[in-house]
């Protein structure tokens, strides 16, 4: 009868081959772009009878071009509260935006829900951070309807 003994020199190479495995993958995964809910403060001027830009506006529409995960535009509609005093309204988008840099346009409207004439507008480029911040302050310009 033959007696076999297996030493470390016999077992170790077999274990190393077993543990080595494939080590790679031929199918690469597509990296995902992080997304977040955009958040910002929108400061409304005190309401007055004078048409002086945002103080006469009752709504705003913010557009971040190409910010949606599918490449579409993120549109954020905001209605001003009924309070005629100046205030800052905190806004959080209901749709998520990609994190990154995007062109932004904002139009202020004379009526709620984006109705009526545009009374002021602004454009800039913003960088949306992982926490949704990044819009910052935007300077508006008034539109003159007639002279």
C-alpha positions in Angstrom: 0.0 0.0 0.0 1.3 3.4 -1.0 1.2 6.2 1.5 1.0 9.8 0.1 1.9 12.9 2.0 1.1 16.3 0.8 3.5 19.0 1.9 3.1 22.8 1.7 5.0 22.9 -1.5 2.3 20.7 -3.1 -0.8 22.4 -1.7 0.3 26.1 -1.8 0.6 26.4 -5.7 -2.8 24.8 -6.1 -4.4 27.2 -3.6 -2.8 30.2 -5.3 -4.2 29.2 -8.6 -7.6 28.7 -7.1 -7.6 32.1 -5.4 -6.2 34.0 -8.4 -9.4 33.6 -10.4 -10.1 35.8 -13.4 -9.0 39.1 -11.9 -10.7 41.3 -14.5 -13.8 42.0 -16.4 -14.3 42.4 -20.1 -17.6 44.2 -19.7 -17.0 47.8 -18.5 -19.8 49.5 -16.6 -20.9 52.9 -17.5 -20.1 55.4 -14.7 -23.2 57.1 -13.3 -23.3 60.8 -13.0 -24.3 61.9 -9.4 -27.7 63.8 -9.2 -29.2 66.0 -6.5 -32.2 68.2 -5.7 -31.3 71.8 -6.6 -31.9 74.2 -3.8 -31.6 78.0 -3.7 -33.0 81.2 -2.2 -35.1 83.5 -4.3 -35.3 87.0 -2.9 -38.4 88.9 -3.9 -38.4 92.7 -3.6 -41.2 94.5 -1.7 -44.4 94.7 -3.8 -45.3 98.2 -5.0 -47.5 99.9 -7.6 -44.4 100.9 -9.6 -43.3 98.4 -12.2 -39.6 98.1 -11.2 -38.6 94.5 -12.1 -38.8 91.6 -9.7 -40.7 93.6 -7.0 -43.7 93.5 -9.4 -43.3 89.9 -10.3 -45.6 87.2 -9.0 -43.8 84.2 -10.4 -40.4 83.0 -11.7 -39.3 80.2 -14.0 -35.7 78.9 -13.6 -34.2 76.8 -16.4 -31.0 74.8 -16.1 -30.1 73.7 -19.6 -29.1 70.1 -19.9 -29.2 69.4 -16.2 -31.6 66.4 -16.1 -30.1 63.0 -16.0 -31.4 62.3 -19.6 -29.9 65.6 -20.9 -33.1 67.5 -20.8 -33.6 70.9 -19.2 -34.5 71.2 -15.5 -37.4 73.7 -15.2 -38.3 75.1 -11.8 -41.5 77.2 -11.5 -41.9 79.3 -8.4 -45.0 81.4 -7.4 -44.4 84.4 -5.0 -46.2 84.2 -1.7 -49.1 86.7 -1.2 -47.0 88.7 1.3 -46.2 92.2 -0.3 -43.1 92.7 1.9 -39.6 91.7 0.7 -38.6 88.2 1.6 -36.4 85.3 0.6 -38.1 82.1 -0.5 -36.3 78.8 -0.1 -36.8 76.7 -3.2 -36.0 73.0 -3.7 -36.6 71.4 -7.1 -38.8 68.3 -7.2 -36.7 66.8 -10.0 -33.1 65.9 -9.5 -30.3 67.6 -11.4 -27.0 66.3 -12.5 -24.0 67.6 -10.5 -22.0 69.9 -12.7 -21.9 73.2 -14.6 -24.9 74.4 -16.6 -26.3 77.5 -18.3 -29.1 79.0 -16.2 -31.9 81.4 -17.2 -34.5 82.9 -15.0 -37.6 84.9 -16.1 -39.8 86.8 -13.6 -43.5 87.1 -14.7 -46.2 89.7 -13.9 -48.7 87.0 -13.0 -48.6 83.7 -11.1 -47.7 80.4 -12.8 -45.5 82.1 -15.4 -48.4 84.1 -16.8 -48.4 87.7 -18.1 -45.4 89.7 -19.3 -41.8 89.0 -18.4 -40.9 91.9 -16.1 -37.2 90.9 -15.5 -34.7 88.2 -16.6 -31.2 87.0 -15.9 -28.8 84.5 -17.3 -25.6 83.0 -16.0 -23.7 79.8 -15.6 -24.0 77.8 -12.4 -22.2 74.9 -10.9 -24.5 72.5 -9.0 -22.7 70.8 -6.0 -23.5 67.4 -4.6 -25.7 69.0 -1.9 -27.8 70.9 -4.5 -26.4 74.3 -3.9 -24.6 76.4 -6.5 -27.0 78.9 -8.0 -25.9 81.8 -5.8 -27.0 85.4 -6.5 -28.3 86.4 -9.9 -28.5 90.0 -11.0 -31.7 90.8 -12.9 -32.4 93.2 -15.7 -35.7 95.0 -16.2 -37.5 94.9 -19.5 -39.0 98.2 -20.7 -42.4 97.8 -22.3 -42.6 101.3 -23.6 -41.1 104.7 -23.2 
